[in-house]
PDB file of C-alpha atoms in Angstrom:
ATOM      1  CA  UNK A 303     -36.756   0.078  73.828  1.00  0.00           C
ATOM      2  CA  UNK A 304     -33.276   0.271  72.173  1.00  0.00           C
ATOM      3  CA  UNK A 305     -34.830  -2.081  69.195  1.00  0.00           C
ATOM      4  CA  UNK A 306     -37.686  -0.124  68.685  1.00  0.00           C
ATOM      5  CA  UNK A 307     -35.707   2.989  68.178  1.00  0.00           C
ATOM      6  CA  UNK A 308     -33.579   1.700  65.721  1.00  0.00           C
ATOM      7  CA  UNK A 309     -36.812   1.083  64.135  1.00  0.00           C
ATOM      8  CA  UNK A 310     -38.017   4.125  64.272  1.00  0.00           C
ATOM      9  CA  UNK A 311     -34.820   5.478  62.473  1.00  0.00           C
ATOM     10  CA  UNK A 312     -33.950   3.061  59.705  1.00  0.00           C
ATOM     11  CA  UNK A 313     -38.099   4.210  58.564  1.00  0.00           C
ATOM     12  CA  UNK A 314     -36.912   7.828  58.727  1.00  0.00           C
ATOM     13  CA  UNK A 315     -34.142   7.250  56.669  1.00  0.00           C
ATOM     14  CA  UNK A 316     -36.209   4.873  54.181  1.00  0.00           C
ATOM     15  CA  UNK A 317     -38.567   7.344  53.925  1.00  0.00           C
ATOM     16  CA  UNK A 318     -35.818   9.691  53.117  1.00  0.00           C
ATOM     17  CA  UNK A 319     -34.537   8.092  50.178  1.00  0.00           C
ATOM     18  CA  UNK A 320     -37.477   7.507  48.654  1.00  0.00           C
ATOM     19  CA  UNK A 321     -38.539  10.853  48.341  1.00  0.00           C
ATOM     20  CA  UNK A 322     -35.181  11.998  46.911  1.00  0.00           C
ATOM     21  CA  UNK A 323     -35.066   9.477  44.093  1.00  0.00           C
ATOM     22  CA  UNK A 324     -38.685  10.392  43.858  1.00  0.00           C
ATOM     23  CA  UNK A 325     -38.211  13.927  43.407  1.00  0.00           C
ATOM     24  CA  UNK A 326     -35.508  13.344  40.881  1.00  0.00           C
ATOM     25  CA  UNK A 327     -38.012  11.209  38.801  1.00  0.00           C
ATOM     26  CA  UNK A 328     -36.437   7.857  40.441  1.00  0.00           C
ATOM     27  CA  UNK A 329     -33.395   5.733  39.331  1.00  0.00           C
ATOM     28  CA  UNK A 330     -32.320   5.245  35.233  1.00  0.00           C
ATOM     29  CA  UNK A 331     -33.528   2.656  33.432  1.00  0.00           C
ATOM     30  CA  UNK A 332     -30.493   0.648  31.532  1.00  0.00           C
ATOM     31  CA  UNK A 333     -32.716   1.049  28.631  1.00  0.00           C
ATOM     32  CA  UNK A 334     -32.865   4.980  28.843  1.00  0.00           C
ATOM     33  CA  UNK A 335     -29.429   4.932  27.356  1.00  0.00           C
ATOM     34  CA  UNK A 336     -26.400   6.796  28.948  1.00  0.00           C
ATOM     35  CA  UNK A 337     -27.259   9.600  31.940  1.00  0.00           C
ATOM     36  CA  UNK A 338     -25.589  12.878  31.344  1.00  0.00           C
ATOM     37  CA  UNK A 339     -22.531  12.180  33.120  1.00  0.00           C
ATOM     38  CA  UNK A 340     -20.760   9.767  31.317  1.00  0.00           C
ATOM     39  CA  UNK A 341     -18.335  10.405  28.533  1.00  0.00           C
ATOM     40  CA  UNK A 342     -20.321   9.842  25.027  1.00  0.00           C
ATOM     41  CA  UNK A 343     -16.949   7.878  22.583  1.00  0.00           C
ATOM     42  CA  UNK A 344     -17.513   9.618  18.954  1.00  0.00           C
ATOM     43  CA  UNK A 345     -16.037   7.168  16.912  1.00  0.00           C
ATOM     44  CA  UNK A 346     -17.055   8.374  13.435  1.00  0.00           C
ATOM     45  CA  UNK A 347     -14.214   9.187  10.876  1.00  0.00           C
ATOM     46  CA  UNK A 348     -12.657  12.425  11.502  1.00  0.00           C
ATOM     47  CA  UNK A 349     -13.834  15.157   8.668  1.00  0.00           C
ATOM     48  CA  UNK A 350      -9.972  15.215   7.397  1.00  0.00           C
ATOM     49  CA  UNK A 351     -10.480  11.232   6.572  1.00  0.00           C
ATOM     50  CA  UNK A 352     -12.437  12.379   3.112  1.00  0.00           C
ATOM     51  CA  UNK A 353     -10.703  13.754   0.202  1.00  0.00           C
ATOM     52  CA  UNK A 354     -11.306  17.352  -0.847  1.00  0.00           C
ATOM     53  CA  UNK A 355     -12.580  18.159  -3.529  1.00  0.00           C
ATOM     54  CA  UNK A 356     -10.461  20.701  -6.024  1.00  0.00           C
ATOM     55  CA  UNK A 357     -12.245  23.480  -7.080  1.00  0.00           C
ATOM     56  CA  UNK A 358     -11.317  22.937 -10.899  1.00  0.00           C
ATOM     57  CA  UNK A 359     -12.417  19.472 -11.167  1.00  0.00           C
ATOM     58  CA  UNK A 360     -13.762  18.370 -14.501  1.00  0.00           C
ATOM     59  CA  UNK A 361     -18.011  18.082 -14.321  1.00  0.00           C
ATOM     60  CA  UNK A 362     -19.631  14.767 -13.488  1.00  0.00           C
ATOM     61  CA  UNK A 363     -16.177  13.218 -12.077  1.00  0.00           C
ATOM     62  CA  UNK A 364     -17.040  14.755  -8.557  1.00  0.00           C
ATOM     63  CA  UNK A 365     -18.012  10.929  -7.633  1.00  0.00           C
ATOM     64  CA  UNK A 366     -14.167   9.778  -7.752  1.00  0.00           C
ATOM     65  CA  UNK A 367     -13.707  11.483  -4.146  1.00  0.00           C
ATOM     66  CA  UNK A 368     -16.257   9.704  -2.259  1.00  0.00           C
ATOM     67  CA  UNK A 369     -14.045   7.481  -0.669  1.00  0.00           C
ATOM     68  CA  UNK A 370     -11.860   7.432   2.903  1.00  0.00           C
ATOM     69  CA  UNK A 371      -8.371   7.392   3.184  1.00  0.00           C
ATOM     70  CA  UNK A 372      -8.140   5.232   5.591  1.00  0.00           C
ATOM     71  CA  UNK A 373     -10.312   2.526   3.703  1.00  0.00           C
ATOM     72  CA  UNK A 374      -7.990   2.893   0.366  1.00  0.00           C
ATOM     73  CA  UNK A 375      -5.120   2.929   1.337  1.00  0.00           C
ATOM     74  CA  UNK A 376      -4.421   2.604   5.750  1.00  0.00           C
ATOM     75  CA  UNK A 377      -6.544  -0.536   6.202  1.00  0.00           C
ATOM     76  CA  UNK A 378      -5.078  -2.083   3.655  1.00  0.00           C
ATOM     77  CA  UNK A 379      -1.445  -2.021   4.234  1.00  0.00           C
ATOM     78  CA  UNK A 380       0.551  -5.431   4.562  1.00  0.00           C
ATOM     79  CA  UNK A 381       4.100  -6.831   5.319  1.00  0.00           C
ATOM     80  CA  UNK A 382       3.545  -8.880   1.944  1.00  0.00           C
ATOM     81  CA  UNK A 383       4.040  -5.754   0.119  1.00  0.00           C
ATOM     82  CA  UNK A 384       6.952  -3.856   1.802  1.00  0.00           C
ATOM     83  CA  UNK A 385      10.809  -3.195   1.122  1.00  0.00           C
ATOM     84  CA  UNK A 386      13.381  -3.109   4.159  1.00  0.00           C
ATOM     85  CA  UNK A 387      16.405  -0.901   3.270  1.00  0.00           C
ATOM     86  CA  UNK A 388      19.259  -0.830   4.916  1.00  0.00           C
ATOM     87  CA  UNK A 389      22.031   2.394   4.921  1.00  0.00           C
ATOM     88  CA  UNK A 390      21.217   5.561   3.682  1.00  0.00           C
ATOM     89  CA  UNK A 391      18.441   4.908   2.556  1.00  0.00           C
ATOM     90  CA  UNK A 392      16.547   3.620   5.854  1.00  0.00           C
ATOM     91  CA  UNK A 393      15.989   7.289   6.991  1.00  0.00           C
ATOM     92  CA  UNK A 394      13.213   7.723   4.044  1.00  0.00           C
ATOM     93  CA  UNK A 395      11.384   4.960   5.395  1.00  0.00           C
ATOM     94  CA  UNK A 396      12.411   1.502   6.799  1.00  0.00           C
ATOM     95  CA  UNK A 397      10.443  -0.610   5.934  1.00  0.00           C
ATOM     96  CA  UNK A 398       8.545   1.240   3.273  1.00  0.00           C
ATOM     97  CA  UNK A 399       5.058  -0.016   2.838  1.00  0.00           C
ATOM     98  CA  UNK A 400       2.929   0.299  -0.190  1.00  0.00           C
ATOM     99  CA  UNK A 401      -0.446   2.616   0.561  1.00  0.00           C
ATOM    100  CA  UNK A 402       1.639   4.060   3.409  1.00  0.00           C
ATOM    101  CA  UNK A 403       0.990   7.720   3.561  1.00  0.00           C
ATOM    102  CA  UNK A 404       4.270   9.299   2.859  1.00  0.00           C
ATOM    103  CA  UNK A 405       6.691  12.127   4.054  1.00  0.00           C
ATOM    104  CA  UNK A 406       9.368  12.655   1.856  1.00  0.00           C
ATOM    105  CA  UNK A 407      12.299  12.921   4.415  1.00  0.00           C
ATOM    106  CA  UNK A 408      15.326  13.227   2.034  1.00  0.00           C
ATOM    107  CA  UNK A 409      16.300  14.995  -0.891  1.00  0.00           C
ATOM    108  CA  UNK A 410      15.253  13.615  -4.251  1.00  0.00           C
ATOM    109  CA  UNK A 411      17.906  13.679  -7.386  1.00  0.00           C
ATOM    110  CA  UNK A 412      14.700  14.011  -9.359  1.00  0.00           C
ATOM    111  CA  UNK A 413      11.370  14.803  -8.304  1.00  0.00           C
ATOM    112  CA  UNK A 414       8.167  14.878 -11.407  1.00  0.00           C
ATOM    113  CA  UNK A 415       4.614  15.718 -10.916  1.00  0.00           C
ATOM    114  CA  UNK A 416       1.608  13.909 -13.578  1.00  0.00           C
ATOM    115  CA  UNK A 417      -1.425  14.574 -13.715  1.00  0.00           C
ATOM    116  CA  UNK A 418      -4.129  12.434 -13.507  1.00  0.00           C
ATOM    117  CA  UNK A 419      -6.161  13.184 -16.654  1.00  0.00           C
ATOM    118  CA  UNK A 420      -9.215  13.234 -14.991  1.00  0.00           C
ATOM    119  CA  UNK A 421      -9.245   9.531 -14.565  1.00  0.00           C
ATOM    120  CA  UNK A 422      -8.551   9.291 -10.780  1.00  0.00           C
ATOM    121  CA  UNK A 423      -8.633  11.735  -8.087  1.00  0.00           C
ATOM    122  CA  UNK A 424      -5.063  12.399  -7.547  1.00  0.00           C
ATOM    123  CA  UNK A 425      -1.750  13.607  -9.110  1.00  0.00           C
ATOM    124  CA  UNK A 426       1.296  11.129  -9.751  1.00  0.00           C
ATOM    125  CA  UNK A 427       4.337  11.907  -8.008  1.00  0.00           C
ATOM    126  CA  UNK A 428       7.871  10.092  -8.722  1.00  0.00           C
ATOM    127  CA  UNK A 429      10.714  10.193  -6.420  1.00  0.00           C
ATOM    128  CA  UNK A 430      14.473   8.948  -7.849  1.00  0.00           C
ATOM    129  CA  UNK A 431      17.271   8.633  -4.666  1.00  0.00           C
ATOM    130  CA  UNK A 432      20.556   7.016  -5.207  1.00  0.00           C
ATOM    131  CA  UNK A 433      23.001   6.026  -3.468  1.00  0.00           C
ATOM    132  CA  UNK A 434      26.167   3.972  -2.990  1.00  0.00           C
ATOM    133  CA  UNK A 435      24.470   0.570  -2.526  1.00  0.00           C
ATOM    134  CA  UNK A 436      22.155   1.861  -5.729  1.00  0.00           C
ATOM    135  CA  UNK A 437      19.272   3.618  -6.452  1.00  0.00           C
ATOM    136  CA  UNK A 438      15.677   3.655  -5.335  1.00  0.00           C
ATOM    137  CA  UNK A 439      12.185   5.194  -6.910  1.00  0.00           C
ATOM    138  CA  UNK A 440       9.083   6.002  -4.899  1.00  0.00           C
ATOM    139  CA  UNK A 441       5.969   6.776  -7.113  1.00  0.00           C
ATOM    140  CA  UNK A 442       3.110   8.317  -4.972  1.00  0.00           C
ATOM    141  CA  UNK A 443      -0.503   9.160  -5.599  1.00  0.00           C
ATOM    142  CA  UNK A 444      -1.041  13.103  -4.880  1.00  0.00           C
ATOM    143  CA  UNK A 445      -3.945  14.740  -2.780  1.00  0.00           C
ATOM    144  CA  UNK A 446      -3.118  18.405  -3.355  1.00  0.00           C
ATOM    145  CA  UNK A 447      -5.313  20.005  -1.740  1.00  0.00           C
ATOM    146  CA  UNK A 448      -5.261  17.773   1.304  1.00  0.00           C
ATOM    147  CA  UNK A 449      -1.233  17.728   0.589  1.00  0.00           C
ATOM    148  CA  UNK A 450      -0.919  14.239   1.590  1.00  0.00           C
ATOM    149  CA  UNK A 451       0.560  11.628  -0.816  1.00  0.00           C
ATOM    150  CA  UNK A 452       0.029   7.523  -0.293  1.00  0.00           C
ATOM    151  CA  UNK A 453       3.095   5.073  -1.829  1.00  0.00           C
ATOM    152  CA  UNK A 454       1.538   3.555  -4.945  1.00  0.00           C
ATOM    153  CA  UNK A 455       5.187   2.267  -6.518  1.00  0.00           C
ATOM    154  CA  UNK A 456       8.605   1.305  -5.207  1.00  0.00           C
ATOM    155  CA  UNK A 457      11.459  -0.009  -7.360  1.00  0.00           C
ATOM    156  CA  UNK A 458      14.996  -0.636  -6.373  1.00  0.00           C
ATOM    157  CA  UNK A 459      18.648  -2.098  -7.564  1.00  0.00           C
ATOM    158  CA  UNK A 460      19.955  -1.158  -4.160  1.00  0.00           C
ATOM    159  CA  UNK A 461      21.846  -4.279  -2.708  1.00  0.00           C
ATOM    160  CA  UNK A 462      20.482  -5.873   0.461  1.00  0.00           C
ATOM    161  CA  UNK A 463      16.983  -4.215   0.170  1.00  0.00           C
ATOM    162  CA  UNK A 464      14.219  -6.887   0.798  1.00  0.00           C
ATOM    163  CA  UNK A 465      10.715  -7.961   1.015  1.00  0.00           C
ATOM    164  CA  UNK A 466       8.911 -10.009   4.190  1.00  0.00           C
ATOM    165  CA  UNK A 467      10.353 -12.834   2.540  1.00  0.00           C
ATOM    166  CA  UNK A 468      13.800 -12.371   2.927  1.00  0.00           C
ATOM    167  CA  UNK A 469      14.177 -12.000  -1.004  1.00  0.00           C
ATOM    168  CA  UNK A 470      16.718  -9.437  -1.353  1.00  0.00           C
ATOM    169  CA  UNK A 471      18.672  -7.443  -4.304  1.00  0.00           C
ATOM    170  CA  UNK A 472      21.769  -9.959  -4.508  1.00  0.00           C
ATOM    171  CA  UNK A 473      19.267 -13.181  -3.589  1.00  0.00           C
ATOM    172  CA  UNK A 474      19.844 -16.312  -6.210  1.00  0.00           C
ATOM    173  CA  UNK A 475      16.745 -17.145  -8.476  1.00  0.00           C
ATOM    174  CA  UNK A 476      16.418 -20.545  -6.263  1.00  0.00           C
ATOM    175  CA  UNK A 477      16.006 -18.496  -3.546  1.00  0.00           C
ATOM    176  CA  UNK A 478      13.254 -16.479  -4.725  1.00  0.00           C
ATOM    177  CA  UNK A 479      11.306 -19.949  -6.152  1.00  0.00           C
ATOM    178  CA  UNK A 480      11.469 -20.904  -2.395  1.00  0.00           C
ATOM    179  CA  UNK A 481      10.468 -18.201  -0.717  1.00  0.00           C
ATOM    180  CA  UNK A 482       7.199 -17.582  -3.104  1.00  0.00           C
ATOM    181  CA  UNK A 483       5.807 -21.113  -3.521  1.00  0.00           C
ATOM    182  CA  UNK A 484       2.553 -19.783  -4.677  1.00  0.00           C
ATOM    183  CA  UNK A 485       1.338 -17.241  -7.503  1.00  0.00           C
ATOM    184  CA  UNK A 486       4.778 -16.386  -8.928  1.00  0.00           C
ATOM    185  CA  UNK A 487       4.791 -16.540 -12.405  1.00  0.00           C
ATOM    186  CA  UNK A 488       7.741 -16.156 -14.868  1.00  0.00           C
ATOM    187  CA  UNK A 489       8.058 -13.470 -17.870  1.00  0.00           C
ATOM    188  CA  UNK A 490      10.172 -13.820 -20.517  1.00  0.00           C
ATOM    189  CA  UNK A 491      12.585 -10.125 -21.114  1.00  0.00           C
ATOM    190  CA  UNK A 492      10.247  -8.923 -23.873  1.00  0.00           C
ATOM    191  CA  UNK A 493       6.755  -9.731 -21.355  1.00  0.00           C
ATOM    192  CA  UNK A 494       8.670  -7.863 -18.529  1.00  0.00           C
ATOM    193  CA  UNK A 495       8.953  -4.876 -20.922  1.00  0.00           C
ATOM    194  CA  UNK A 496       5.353  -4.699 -22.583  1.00  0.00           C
ATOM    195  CA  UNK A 497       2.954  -1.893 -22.070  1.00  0.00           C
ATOM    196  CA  UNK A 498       2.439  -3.806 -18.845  1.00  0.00           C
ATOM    197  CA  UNK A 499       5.815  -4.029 -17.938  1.00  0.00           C
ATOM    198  CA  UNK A 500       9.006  -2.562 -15.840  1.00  0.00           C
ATOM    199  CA  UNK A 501       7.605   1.482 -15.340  1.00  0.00           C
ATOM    200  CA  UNK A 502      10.506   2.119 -13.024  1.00  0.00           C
ATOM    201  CA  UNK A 503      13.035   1.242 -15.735  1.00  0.00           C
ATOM    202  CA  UNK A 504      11.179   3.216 -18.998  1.00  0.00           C
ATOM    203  CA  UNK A 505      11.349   6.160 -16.122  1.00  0.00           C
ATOM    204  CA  UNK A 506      15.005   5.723 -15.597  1.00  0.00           C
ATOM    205  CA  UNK A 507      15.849   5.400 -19.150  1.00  0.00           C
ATOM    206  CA  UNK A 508      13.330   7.120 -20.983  1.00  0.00           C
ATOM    207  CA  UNK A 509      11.130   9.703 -19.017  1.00  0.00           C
ATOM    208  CA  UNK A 510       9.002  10.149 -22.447  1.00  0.00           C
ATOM    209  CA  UNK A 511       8.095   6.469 -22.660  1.00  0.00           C
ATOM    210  CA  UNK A 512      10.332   5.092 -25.368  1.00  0.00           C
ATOM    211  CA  UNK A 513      12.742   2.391 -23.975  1.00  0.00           C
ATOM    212  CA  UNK A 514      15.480   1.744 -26.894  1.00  0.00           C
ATOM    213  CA  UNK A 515      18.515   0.046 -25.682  1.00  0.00           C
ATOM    214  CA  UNK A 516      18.875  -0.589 -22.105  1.00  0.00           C
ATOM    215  CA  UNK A 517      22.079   0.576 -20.269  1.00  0.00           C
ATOM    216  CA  UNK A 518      23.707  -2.310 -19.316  1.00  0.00           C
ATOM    217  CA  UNK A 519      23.287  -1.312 -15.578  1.00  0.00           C
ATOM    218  CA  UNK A 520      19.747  -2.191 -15.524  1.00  0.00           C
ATOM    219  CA  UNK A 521      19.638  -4.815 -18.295  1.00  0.00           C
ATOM    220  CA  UNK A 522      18.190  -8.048 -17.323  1.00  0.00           C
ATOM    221  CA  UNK A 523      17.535 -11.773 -18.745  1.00  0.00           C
ATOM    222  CA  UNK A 524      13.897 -12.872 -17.674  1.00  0.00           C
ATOM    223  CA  UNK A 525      11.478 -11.588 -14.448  1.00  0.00           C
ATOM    224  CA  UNK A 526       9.104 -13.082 -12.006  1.00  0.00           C
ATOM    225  CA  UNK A 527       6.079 -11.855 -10.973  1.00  0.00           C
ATOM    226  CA  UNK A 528       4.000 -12.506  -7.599  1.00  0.00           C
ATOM    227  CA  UNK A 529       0.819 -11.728  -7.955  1.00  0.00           C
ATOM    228  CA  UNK A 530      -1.821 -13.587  -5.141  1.00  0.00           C
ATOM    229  CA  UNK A 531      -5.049 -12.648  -7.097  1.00  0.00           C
ATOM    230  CA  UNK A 532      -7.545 -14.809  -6.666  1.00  0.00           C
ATOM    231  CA  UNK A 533     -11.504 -14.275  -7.469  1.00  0.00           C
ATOM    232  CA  UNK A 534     -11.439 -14.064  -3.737  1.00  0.00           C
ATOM    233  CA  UNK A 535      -9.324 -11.270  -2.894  1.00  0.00           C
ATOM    234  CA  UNK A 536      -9.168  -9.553  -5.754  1.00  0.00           C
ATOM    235  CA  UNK A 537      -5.746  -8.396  -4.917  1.00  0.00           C
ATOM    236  CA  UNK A 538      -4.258  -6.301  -8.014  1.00  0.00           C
ATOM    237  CA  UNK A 539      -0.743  -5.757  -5.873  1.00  0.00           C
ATOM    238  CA  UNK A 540       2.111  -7.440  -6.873  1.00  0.00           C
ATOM    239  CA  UNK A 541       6.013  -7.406  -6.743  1.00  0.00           C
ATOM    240  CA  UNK A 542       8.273  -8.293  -9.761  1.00  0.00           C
ATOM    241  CA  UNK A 543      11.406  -9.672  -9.709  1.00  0.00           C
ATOM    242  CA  UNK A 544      14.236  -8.597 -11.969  1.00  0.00           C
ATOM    243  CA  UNK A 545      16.489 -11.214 -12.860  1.00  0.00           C
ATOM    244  CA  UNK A 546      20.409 -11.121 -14.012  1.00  0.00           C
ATOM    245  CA  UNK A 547      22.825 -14.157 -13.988  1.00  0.00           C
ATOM    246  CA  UNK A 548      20.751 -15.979 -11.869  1.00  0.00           C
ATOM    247  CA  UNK A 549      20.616 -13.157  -9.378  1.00  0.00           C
ATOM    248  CA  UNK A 550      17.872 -10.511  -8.608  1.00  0.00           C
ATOM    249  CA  UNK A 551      19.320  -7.635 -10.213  1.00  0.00           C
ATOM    250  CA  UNK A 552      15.959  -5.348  -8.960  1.00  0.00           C
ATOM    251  CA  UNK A 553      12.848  -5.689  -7.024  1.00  0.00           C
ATOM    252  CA  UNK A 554       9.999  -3.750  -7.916  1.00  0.00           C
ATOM    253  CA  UNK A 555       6.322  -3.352  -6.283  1.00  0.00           C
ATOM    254  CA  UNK A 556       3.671  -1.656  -7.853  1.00  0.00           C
ATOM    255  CA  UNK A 557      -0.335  -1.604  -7.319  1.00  0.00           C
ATOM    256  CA  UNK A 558      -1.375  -0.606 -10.659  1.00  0.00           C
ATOM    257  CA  UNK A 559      -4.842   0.263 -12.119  1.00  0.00           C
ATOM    258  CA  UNK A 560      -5.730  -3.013 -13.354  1.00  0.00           C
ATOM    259  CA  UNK A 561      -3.811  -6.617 -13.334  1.00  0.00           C
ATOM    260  CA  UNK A 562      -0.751  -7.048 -14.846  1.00  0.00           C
ATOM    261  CA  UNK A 563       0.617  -9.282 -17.279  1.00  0.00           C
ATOM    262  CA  UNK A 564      -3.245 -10.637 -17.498  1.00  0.00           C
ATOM    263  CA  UNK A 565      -4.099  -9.799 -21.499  1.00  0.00           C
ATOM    264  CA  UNK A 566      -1.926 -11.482 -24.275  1.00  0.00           C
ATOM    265  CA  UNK A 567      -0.346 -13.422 -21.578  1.00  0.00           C
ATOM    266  CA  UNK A 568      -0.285 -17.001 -21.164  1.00  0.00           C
ATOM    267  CA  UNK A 569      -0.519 -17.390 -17.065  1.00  0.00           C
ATOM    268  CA  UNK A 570      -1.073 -21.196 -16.903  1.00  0.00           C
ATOM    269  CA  UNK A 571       2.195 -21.099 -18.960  1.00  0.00           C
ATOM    270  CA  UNK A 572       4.317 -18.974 -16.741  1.00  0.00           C
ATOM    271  CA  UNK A 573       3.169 -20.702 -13.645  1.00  0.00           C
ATOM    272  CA  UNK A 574       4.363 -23.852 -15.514  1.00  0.00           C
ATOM    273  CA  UNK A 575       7.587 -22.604 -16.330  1.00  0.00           C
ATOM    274  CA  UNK A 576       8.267 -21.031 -12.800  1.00  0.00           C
ATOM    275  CA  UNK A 577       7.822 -25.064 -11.550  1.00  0.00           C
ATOM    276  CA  UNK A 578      10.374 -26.214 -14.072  1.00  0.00           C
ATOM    277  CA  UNK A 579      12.563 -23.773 -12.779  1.00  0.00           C
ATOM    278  CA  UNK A 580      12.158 -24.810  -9.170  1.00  0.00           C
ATOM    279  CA  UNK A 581      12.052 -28.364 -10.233  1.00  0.00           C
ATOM    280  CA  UNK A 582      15.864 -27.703 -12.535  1.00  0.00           C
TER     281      UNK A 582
END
């Protein structure tokens, strides 16, 4: 008797469920895709990730903006190309990253706004700090309308600063030959000061371009450059190291329009010399 009425009840209750699901069209499908209830993740780009367009740009150029931030210039950030500073200096940024957007955080001792000429989407924006341990320039590329800026160019004499690599301002040349085994290549003075050469330095000198004489403060004998291009990568970063009395006087990183030190410029040569030099 007692079985059969639990018989009785477990068929109500069957009967029960089935009508609910029934009425309610029966139970999702996994292939229906996600019920109602559960949290949909949006993870397109946010609208602010785009650059705007200025209302006085030059016809046909409108192209130049179609492009994310984030893929330029966040996604592409790397140790290899960064600067640790140390005193003063380490509240503007430490480590300071090339393509890291920046926030100016300290006064400048000169601050100088170029324009693009219509050839890029941004503004140029150069930074000059010094300080006791020496000085320090940040060159950024300028969204103003967006009024963000991204680190484009860093160049300092200021002793202790350093790459990844331990090279610092005050490391011996040996030093430097060891810590960049691969794709450093050397440049004579007059190579280091070509068209394609030391922009910090003409800035510091000569903000109209000519060079002259250099003031014996930033004078130099010969430069190395690390540049890891390859057809692979196509990496057009590099950092250039100022040399003085066997001594890096200056360390400058730069990602420039084009390759440097590429046209008129014997590379196979300079990669020679730089293993003579590790090899002396």
């Amino acid at each position: 008797m007692k079985n059969s009425l639990r018989n009785i009840l477990i068929g109500a209750l069957a009967i029960m469920l089935f009508a609910q699901l029934t009425a309610c069209g029966g139970p999702a499908s996994p292939d229906k895709g996600i019920g109602s209830d559960e949290e949909i993740v949006d993870d397109r780009p946010a609208a602010n990730d785009k650059p705007t367009i200025p209302e006085n740009v030059a016809e046909g150029i409108e192209n130049l903006y179609d492009f994310r931030f984030s893929e330029r210039y966040d996604d592409r950030i790397t140790d290899d190309f960064s600067i640790s500073l140390s005193g003063e200096a380490s509240a503007i940024g430490n480590p300071l990253f090339l393509l890291e957007k920046y926030q100016n955080k300290m006064d400048a001792v000169k601050e100088e706004l170029y324009d693009g000429d219509g050839m890029v989407p941004y503004q140029h924006k150069r930074y000059w700090y010094n300080f006791k341990e020496g000085g320090l320039m940040v060159g950024t590329q300028y969204y103003e309308p967006d009024h963000v800026e991204y680190i484009s160019y860093l160049w300092t004499d200021m002793q202790g600063a350093k790459t990844n690599q331990k090279v610092a301002v005050g490391s011996s040349e040996k030093e430097l030959l060891s810590a960049y085994p691969d794709h450093l290549y050397y440049l004579d003075k007059d190579e280091a000061l070509s068209e394609n050469g030391m922009y910090g330095i003409i800035m510091i000198e000569s903000p109209d371009g000519g060079l002259g004489k250099l003031d014996k403060k930033y004078d130099f004998d010969c430069a190395y450059l690390w540049q890891p291009f390859t057809h692979e990568n196509l990496e057009i970063r590099d950092i250039a190291f100022y040399i003085k009395g066997g001594k890096v006087a200056a360390i400058e990183m730069t990602e420039p329009f084009e390759l440097r030190h590429v046209y008129g410029y014997d590379r196979e040569t300079g990669l020679k010399h730089t293993e003579e030099q590790r090899n002396h």
